[in-house]
PDB file of C-alpha atoms in Angstrom:
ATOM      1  CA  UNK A 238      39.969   3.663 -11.778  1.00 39.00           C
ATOM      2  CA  UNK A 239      38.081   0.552 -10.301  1.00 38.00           C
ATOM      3  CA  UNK A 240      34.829  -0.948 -13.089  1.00 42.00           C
ATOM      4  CA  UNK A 241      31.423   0.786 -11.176  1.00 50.00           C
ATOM      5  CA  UNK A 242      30.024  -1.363  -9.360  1.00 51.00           C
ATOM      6  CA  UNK A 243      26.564  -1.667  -8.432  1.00 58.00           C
ATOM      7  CA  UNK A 244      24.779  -3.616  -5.492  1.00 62.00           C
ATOM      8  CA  UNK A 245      20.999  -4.532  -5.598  1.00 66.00           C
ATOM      9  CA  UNK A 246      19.575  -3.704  -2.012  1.00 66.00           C
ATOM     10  CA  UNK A 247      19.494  -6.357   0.819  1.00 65.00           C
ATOM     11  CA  UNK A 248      18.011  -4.380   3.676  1.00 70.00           C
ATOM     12  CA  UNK A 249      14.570  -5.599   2.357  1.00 75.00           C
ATOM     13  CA  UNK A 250      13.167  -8.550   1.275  1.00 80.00           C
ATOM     14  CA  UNK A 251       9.988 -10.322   0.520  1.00 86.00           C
ATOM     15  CA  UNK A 252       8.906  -9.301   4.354  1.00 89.00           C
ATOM     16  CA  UNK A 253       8.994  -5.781   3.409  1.00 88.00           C
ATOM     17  CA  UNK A 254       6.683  -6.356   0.360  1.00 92.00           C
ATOM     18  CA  UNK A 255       4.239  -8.164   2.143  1.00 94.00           C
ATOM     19  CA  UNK A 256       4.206  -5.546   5.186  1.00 93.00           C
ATOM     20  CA  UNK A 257       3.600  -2.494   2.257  1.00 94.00           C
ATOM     21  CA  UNK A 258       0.772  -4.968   0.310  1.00 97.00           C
ATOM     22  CA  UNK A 259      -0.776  -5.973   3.562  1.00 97.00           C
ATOM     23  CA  UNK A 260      -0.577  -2.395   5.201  1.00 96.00           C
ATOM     24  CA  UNK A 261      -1.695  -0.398   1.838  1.00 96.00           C
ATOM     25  CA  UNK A 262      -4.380  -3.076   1.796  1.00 98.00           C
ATOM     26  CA  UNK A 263      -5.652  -2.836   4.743  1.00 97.00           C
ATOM     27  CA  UNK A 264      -5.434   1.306   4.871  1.00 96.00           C
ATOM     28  CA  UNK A 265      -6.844   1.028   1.383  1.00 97.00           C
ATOM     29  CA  UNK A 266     -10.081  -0.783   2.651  1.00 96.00           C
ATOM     30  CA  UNK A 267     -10.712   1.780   5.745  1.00 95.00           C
ATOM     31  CA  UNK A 268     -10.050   4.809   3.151  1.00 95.00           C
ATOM     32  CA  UNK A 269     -12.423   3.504   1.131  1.00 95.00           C
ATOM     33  CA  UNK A 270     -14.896   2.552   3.717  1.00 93.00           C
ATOM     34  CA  UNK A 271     -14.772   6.158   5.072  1.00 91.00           C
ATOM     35  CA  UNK A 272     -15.335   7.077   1.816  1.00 91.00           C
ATOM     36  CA  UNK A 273     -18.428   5.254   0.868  1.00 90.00           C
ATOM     37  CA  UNK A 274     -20.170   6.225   3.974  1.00 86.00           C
ATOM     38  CA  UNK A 275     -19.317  10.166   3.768  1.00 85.00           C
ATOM     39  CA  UNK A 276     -20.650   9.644   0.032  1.00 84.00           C
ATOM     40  CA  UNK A 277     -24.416   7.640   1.061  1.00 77.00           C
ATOM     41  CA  UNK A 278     -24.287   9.309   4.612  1.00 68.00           C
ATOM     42  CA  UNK A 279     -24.954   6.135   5.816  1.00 68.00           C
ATOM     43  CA  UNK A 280     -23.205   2.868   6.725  1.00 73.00           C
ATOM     44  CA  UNK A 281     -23.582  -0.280   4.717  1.00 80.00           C
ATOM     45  CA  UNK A 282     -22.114  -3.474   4.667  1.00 83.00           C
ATOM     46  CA  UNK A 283     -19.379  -2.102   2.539  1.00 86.00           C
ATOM     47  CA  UNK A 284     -18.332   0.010   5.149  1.00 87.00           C
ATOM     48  CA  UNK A 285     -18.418  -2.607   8.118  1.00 87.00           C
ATOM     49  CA  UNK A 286     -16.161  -4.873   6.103  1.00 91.00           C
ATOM     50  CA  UNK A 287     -13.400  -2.380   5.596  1.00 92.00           C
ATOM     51  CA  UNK A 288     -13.634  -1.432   8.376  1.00 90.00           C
ATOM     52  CA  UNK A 289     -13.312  -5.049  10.087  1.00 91.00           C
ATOM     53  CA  UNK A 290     -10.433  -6.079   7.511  1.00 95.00           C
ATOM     54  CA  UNK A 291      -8.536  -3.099   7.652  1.00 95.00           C
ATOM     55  CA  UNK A 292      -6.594  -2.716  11.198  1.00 94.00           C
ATOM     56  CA  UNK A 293      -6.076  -7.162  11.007  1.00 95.00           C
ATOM     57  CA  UNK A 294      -4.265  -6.605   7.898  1.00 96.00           C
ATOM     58  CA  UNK A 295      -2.244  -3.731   9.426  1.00 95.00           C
ATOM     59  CA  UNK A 296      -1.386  -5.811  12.007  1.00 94.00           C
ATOM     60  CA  UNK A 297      -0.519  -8.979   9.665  1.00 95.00           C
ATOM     61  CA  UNK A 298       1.586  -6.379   7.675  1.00 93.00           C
ATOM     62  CA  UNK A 299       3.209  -4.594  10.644  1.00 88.00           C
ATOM     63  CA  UNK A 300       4.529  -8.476  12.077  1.00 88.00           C
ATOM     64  CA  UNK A 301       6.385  -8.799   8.751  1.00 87.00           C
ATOM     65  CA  UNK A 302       8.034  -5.303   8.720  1.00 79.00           C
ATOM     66  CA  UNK A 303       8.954  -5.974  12.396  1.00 77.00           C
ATOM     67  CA  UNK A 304      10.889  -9.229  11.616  1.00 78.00           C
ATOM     68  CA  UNK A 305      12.436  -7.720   8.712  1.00 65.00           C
ATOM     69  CA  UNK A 306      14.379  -4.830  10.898  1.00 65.00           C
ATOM     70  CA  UNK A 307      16.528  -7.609  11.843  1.00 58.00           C
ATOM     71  CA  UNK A 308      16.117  -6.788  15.768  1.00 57.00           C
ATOM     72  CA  UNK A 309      12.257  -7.451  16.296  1.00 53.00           C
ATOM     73  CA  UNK A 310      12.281  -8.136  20.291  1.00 51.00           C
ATOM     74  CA  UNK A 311      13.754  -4.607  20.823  1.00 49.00           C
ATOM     75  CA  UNK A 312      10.331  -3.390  18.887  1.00 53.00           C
ATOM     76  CA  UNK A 313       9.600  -2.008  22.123  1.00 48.00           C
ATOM     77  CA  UNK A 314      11.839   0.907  20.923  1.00 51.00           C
ATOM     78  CA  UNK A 315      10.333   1.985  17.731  1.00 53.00           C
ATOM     79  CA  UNK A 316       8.081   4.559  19.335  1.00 53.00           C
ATOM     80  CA  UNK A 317      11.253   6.262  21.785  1.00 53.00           C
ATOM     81  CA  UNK A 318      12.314   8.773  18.664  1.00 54.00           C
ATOM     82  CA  UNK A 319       9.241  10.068  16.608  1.00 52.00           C
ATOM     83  CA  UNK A 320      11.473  13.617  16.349  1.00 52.00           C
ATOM     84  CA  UNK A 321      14.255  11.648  14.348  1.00 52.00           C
ATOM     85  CA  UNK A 322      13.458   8.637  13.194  1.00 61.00           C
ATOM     86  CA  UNK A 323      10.496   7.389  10.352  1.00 60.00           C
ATOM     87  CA  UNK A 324      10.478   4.044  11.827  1.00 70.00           C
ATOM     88  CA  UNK A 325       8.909   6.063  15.450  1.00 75.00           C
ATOM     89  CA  UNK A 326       6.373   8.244  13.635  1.00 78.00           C
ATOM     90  CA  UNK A 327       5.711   5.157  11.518  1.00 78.00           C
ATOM     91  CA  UNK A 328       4.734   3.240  14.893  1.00 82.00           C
ATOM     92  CA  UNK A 329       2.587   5.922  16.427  1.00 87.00           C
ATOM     93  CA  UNK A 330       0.692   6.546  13.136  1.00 90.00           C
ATOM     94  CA  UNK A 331      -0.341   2.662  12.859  1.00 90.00           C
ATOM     95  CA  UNK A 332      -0.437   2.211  15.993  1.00 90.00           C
ATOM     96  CA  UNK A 333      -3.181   4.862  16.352  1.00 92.00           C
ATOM     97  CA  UNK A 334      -4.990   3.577  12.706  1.00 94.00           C
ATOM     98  CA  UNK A 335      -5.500   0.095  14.751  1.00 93.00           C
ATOM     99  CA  UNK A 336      -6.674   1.302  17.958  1.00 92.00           C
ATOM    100  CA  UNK A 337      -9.079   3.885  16.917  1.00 90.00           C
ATOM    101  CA  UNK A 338     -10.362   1.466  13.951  1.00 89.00           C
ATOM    102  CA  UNK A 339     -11.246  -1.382  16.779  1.00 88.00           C
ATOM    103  CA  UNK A 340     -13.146   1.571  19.072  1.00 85.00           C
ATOM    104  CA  UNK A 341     -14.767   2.796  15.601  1.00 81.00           C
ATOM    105  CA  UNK A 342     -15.486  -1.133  14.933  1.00 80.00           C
ATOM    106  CA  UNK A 343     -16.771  -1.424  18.365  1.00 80.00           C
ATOM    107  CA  UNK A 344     -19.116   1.685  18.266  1.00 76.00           C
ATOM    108  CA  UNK A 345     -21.078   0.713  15.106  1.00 72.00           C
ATOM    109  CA  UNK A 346     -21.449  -3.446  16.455  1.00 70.00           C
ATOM    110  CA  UNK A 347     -22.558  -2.093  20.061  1.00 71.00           C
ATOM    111  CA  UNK A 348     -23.188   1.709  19.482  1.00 65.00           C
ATOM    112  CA  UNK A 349     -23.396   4.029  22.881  1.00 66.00           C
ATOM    113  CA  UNK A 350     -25.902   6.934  23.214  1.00 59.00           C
ATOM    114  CA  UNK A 351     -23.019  10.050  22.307  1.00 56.00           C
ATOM    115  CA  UNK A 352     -21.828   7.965  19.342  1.00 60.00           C
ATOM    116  CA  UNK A 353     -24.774   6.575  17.535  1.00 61.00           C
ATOM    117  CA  UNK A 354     -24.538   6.170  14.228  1.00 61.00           C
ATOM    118  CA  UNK A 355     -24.838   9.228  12.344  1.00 62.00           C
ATOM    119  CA  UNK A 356     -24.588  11.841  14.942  1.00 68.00           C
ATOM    120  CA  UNK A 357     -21.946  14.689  14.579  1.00 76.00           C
ATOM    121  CA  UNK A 358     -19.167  12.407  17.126  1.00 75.00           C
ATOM    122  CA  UNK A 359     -19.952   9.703  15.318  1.00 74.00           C
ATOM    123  CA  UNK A 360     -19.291  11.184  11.476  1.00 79.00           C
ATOM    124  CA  UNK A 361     -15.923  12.797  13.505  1.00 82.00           C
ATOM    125  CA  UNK A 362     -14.717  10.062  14.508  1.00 82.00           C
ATOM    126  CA  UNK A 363     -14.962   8.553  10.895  1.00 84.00           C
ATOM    127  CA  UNK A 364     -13.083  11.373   9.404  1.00 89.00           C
ATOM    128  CA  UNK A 365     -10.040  11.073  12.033  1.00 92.00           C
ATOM    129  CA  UNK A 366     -10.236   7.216  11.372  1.00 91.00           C
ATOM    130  CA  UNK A 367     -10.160   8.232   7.626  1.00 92.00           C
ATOM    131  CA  UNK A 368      -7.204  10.700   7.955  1.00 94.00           C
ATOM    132  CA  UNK A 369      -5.055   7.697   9.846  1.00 95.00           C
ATOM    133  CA  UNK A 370      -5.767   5.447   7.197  1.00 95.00           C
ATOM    134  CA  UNK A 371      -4.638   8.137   4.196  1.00 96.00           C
ATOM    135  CA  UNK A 372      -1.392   8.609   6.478  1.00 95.00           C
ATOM    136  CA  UNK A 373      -1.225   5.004   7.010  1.00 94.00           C
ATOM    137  CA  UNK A 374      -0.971   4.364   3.197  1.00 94.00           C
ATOM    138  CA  UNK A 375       1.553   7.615   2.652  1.00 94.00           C
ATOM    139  CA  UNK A 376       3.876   6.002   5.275  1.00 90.00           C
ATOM    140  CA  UNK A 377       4.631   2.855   3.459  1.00 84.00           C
ATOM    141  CA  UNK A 378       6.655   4.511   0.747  1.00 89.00           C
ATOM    142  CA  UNK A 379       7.640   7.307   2.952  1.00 87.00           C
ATOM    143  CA  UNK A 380       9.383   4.283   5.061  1.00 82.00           C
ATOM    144  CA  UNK A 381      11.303   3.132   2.177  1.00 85.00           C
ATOM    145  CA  UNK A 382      12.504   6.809   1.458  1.00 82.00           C
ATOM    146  CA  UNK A 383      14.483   6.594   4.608  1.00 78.00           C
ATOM    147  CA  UNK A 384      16.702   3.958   2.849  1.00 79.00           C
ATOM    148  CA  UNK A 385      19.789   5.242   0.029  1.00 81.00           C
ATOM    149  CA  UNK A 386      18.002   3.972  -2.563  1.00 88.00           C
ATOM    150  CA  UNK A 387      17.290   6.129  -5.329  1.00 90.00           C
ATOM    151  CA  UNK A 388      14.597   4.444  -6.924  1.00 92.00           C
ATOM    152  CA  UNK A 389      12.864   4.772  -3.655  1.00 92.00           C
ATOM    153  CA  UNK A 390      13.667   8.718  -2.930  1.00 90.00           C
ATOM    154  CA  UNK A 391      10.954  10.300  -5.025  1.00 93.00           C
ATOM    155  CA  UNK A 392       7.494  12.233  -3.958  1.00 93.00           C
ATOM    156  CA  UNK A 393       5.745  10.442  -6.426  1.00 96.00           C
ATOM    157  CA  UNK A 394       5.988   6.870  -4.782  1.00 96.00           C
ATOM    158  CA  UNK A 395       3.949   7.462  -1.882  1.00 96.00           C
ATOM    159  CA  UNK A 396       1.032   8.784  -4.201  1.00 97.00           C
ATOM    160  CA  UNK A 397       1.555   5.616  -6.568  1.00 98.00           C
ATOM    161  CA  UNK A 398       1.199   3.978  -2.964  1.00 97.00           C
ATOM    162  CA  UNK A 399      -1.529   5.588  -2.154  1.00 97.00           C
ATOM    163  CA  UNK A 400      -3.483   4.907  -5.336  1.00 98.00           C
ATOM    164  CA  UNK A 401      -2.402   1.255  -5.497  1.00 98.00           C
ATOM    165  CA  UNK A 402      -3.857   1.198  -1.506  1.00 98.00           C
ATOM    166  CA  UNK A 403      -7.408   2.342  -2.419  1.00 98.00           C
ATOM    167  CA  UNK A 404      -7.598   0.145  -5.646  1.00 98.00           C
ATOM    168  CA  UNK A 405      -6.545  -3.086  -3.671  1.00 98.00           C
ATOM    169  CA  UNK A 406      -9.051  -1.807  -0.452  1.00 97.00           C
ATOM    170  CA  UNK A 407     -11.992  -1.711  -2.835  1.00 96.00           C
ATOM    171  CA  UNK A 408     -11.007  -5.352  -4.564  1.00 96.00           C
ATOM    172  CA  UNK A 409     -10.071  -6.807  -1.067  1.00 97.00           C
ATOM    173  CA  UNK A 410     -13.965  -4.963   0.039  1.00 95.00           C
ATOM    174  CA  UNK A 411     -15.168  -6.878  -2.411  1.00 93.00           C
ATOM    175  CA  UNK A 412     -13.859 -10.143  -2.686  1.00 94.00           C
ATOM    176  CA  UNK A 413     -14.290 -10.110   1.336  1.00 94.00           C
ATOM    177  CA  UNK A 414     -18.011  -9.042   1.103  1.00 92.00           C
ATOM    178  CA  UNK A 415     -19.106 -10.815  -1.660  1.00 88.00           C
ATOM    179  CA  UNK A 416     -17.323 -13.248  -2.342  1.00 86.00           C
ATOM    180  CA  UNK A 417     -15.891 -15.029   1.475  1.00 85.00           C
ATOM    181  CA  UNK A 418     -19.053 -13.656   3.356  1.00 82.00           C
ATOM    182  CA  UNK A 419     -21.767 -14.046   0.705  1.00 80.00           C
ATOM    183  CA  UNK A 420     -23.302 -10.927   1.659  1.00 83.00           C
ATOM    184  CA  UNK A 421     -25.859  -9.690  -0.105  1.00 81.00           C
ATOM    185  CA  UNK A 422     -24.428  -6.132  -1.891  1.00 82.00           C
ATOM    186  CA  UNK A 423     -27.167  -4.733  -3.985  1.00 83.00           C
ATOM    187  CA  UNK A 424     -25.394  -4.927  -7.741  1.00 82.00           C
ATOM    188  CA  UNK A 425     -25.277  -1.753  -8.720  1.00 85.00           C
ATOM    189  CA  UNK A 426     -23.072  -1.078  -5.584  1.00 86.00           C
ATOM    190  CA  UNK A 427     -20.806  -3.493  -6.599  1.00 87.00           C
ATOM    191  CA  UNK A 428     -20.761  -1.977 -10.065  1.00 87.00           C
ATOM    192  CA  UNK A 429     -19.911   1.344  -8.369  1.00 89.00           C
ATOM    193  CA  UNK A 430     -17.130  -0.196  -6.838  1.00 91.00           C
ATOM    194  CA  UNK A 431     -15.686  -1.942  -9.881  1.00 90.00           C
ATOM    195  CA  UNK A 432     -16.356   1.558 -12.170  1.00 91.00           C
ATOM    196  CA  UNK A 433     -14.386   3.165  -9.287  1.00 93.00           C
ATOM    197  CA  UNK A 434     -11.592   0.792  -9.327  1.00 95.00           C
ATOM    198  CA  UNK A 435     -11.011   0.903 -12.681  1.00 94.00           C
ATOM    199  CA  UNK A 436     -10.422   5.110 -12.909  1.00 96.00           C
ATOM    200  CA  UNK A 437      -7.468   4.200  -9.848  1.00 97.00           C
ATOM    201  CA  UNK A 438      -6.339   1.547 -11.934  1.00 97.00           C
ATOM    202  CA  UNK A 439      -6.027   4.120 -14.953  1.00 98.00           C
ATOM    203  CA  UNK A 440      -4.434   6.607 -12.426  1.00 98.00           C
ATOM    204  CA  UNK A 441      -2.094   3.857 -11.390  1.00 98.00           C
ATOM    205  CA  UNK A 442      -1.305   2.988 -15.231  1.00 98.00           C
ATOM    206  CA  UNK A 443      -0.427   6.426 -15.424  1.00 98.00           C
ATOM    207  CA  UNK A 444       2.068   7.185 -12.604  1.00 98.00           C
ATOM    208  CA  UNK A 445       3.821   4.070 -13.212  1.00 98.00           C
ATOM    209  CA  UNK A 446       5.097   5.488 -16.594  1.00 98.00           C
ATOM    210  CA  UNK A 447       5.956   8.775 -15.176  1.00 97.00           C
ATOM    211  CA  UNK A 448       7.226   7.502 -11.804  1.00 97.00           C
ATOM    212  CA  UNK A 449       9.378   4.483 -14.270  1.00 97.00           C
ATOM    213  CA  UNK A 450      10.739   7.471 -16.830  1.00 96.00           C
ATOM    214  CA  UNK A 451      11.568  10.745 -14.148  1.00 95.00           C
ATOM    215  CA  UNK A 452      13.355   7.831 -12.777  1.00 94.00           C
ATOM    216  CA  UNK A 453      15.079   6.499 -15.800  1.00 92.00           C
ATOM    217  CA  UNK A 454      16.448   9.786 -16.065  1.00 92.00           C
ATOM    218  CA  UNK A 455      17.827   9.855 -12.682  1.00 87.00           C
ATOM    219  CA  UNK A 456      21.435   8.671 -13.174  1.00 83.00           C
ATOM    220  CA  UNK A 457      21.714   6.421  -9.929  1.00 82.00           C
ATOM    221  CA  UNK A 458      18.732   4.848 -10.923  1.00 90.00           C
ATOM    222  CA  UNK A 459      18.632   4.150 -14.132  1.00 92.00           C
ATOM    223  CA  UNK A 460      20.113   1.044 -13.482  1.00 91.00           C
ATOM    224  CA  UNK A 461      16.806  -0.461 -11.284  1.00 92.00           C
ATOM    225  CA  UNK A 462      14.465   1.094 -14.279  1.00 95.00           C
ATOM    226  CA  UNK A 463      15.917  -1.031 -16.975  1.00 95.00           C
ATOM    227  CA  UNK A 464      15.676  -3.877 -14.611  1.00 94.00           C
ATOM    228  CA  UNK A 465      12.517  -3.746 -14.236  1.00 96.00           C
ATOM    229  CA  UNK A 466      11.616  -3.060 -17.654  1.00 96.00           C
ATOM    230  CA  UNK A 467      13.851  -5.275 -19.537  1.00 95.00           C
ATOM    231  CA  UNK A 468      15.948  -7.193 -17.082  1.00 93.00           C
ATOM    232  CA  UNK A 469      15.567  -9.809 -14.443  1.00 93.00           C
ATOM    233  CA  UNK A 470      12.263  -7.632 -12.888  1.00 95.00           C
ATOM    234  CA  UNK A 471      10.498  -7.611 -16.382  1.00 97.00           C
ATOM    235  CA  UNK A 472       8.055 -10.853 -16.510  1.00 97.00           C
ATOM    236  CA  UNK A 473       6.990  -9.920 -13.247  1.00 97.00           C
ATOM    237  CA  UNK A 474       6.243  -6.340 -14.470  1.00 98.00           C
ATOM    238  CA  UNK A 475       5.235  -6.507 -17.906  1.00 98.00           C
ATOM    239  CA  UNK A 476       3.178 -10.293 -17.439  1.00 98.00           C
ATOM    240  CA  UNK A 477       2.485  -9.793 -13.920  1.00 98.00           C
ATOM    241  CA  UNK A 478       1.689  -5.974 -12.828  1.00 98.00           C
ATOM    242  CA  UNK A 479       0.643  -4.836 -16.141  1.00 98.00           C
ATOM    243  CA  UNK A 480      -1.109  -7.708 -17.620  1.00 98.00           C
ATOM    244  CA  UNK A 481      -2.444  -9.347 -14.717  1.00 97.00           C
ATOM    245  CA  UNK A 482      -2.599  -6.954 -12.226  1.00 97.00           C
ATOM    246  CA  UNK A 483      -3.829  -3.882 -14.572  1.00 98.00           C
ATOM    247  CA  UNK A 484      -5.094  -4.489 -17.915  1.00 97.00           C
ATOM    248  CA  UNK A 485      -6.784  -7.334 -16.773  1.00 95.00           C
ATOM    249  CA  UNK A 486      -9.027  -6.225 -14.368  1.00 95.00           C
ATOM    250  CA  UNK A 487      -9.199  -3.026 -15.701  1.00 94.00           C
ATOM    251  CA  UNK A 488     -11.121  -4.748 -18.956  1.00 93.00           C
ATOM    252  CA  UNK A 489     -13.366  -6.921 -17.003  1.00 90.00           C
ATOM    253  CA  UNK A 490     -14.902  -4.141 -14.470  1.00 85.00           C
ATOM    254  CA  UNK A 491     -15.124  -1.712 -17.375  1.00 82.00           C
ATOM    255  CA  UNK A 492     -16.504  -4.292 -19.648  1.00 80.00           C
ATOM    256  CA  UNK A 493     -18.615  -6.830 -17.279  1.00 72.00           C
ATOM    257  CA  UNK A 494     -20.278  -7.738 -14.233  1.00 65.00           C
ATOM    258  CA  UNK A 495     -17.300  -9.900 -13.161  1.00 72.00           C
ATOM    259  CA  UNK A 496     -16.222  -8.959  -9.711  1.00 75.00           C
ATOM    260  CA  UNK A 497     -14.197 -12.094  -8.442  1.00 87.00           C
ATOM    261  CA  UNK A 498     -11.273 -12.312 -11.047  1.00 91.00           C
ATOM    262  CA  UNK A 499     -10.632  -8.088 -11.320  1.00 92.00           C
ATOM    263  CA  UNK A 500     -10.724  -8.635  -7.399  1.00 93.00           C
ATOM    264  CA  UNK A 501      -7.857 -11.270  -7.244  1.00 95.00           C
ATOM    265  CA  UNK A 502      -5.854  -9.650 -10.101  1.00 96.00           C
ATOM    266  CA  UNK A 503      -5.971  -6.242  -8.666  1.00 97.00           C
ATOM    267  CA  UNK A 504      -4.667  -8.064  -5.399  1.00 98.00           C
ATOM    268  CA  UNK A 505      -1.964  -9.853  -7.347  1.00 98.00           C
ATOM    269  CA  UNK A 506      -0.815  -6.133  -8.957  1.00 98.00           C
ATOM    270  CA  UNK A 507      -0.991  -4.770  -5.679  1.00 98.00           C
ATOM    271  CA  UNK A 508       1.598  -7.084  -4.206  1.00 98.00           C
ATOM    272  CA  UNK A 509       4.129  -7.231  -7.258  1.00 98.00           C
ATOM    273  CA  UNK A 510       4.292  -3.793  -7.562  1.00 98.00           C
ATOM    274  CA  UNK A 511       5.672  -3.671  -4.099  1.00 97.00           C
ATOM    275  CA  UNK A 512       7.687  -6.838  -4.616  1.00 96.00           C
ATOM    276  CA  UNK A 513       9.165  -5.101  -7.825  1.00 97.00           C
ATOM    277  CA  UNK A 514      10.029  -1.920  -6.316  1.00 96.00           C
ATOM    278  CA  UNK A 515      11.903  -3.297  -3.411  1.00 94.00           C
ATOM    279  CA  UNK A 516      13.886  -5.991  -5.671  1.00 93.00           C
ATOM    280  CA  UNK A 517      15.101  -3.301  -7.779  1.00 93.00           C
ATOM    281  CA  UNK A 518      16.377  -0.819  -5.526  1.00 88.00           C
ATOM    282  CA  UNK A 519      20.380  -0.611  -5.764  1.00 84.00           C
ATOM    283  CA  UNK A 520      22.449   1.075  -3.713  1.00 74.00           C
ATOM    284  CA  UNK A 521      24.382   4.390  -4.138  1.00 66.00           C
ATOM    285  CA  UNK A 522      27.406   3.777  -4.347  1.00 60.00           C
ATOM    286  CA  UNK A 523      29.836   6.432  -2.075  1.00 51.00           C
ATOM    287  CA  UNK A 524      32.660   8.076  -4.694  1.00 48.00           C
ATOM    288  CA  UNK A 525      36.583   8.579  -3.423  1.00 39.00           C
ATOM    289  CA  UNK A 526      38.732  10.064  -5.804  1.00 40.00           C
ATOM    290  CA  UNK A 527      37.195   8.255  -8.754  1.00 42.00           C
ATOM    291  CA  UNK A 528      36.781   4.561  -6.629  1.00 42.00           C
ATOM    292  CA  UNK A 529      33.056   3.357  -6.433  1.00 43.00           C
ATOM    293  CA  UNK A 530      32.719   2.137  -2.681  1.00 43.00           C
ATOM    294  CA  UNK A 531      29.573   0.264  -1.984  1.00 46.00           C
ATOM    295  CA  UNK A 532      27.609   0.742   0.640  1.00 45.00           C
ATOM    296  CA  UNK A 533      27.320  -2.827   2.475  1.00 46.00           C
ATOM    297  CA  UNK A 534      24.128  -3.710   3.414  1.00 46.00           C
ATOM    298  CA  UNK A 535      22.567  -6.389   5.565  1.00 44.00           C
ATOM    299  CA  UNK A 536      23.263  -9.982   4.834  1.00 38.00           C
TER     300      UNK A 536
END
């Protein structure tokens, strides 16, 4: 019998991490935007910049994911199979987030008569723009499901996702708002924010250990858990996502008025928990009569 041999993934690379930061990022801030206006009824300047922010960075994200499939002129294609393939339903679910964030965009900077701000078309359109976003967020670990990598076939990634995408909308809301734009937020609205941030942050603590041990006892990938944990992965987990990217600014918002360092370190997580879950996906291996075959992957 041939040693087992195990491959670490090369169908994705640092592209793919910065298309699922930039995407949950950007869904993140228009989830959150939605949010805050369904909760004061009202828009604010909150609201405008996640809205504004939120389709560019799905954009940004979606040029890195396209020239990471290895083909991106035939991108054309990506919509031709929504029935079969993740990659279609992908394209027609962000592709739909951008388009009816710009209109939504457009409607509240020159509102028309139907759609006025606050009317019942108005608040609709919000909660469709809302429900693209939530889907928008779900997708980027629902992508990486498509792949044989068991570290990445588990329901509870796309929730980690999606509570890693609010946390990093409301720090990119208000780094962007405060921070770039000098806007004048009242305080206790950025307090609201931070208090906010800090429960996903906790939530996000929390599914990292139980998304880290259900997969630890997974046999096929047990392998990418203890590289994260205590292998070639672990300074950038244990230094970078958990001390800088969680406990950090999980002390200073619950702790302070300090919004511009939880803001970057929450951004920082954000992206090296991506980064980490894509380096440490391996491959299953395919079994034949007790040989390990690999399966190859792209160069």
């Amino acid at each position: 019998m041939m040693p087992r041999r195990l491959e670490t993934q090369q169908l994705w690379d640092w592209r793919a991490a910065a298309y699922l930061f930039l995407a949950g990022v950007g869904s993140g801030s228009t989830l959150v935007a939605m949010a805050y206006a369904f909760l004061l009824d009202s828009y604010s300047a909150v609201t405008g910049t996640g809205l504004i922010i939120g389709p560019f960075l799905v954009i940004l994200g979606s040029l890195f994911l396209f020239l990471d499939l290895g083909r991106p002129l035939l991108c054309y294609l990506a919509p031709c199979r929504p029935g079969h393939s993740w990659i279609s339903r992908g394209f027609l679910i962000l592709s739909a987030f951008i388009i009816l964030s710009f209109i939504h965009t457009a409607l509240w900077v020159w509102p028309w008569q139907v759609m006025e701000e606050g009317s019942s078309v108005w608040w609709a359109f919000g909660a469709v723009n809302g429900i693209l976003a939530l889907l928008t967020a779900i997708y980027t670990a629902l992508l990486l499901g498509t792949s044989p990598i068991p570290l990445w076939n588990t329901p509870i990634l796309p929730i980690l996702f999606l509570v890693s995408s609010v946390s990093t909308g409301i720090a990119a809301i208000v780094l962007v708002t405060v921070h770039v734009l000098g806007m004048n937020v009242p305080s206790e609205e950025v307090s609201f924010l931070l208090q906010a941030d800090g429960v996903f942050i906790v939530m996000e603590m929390l599914l990292i250990v139980v998304y880290l041990y259900g997969m630890k006892l997974v046999t096929a990938a047990k392998s990418s858990v203890m590289n994260v944990v205590s292998g070639k992965l672990a300074g950038a987990f244990w230094i970078g996502l958990v001390g800088i990217g969680l406990v950090i600014p999980l002390i200073m918002e619950w702790t302070g008025d300090w919004a511009l360092l939880p803001a970057v370190c929450t951004l920082i997580g954000g992206y090296l928990l991506r980064h980490i879950v894509v380096k440490a996906g391996i491959k299953m291996p395919l079994s034949a009569q007790g040989i390990i075959i690999p399966i190859p992957g792209k160069n």
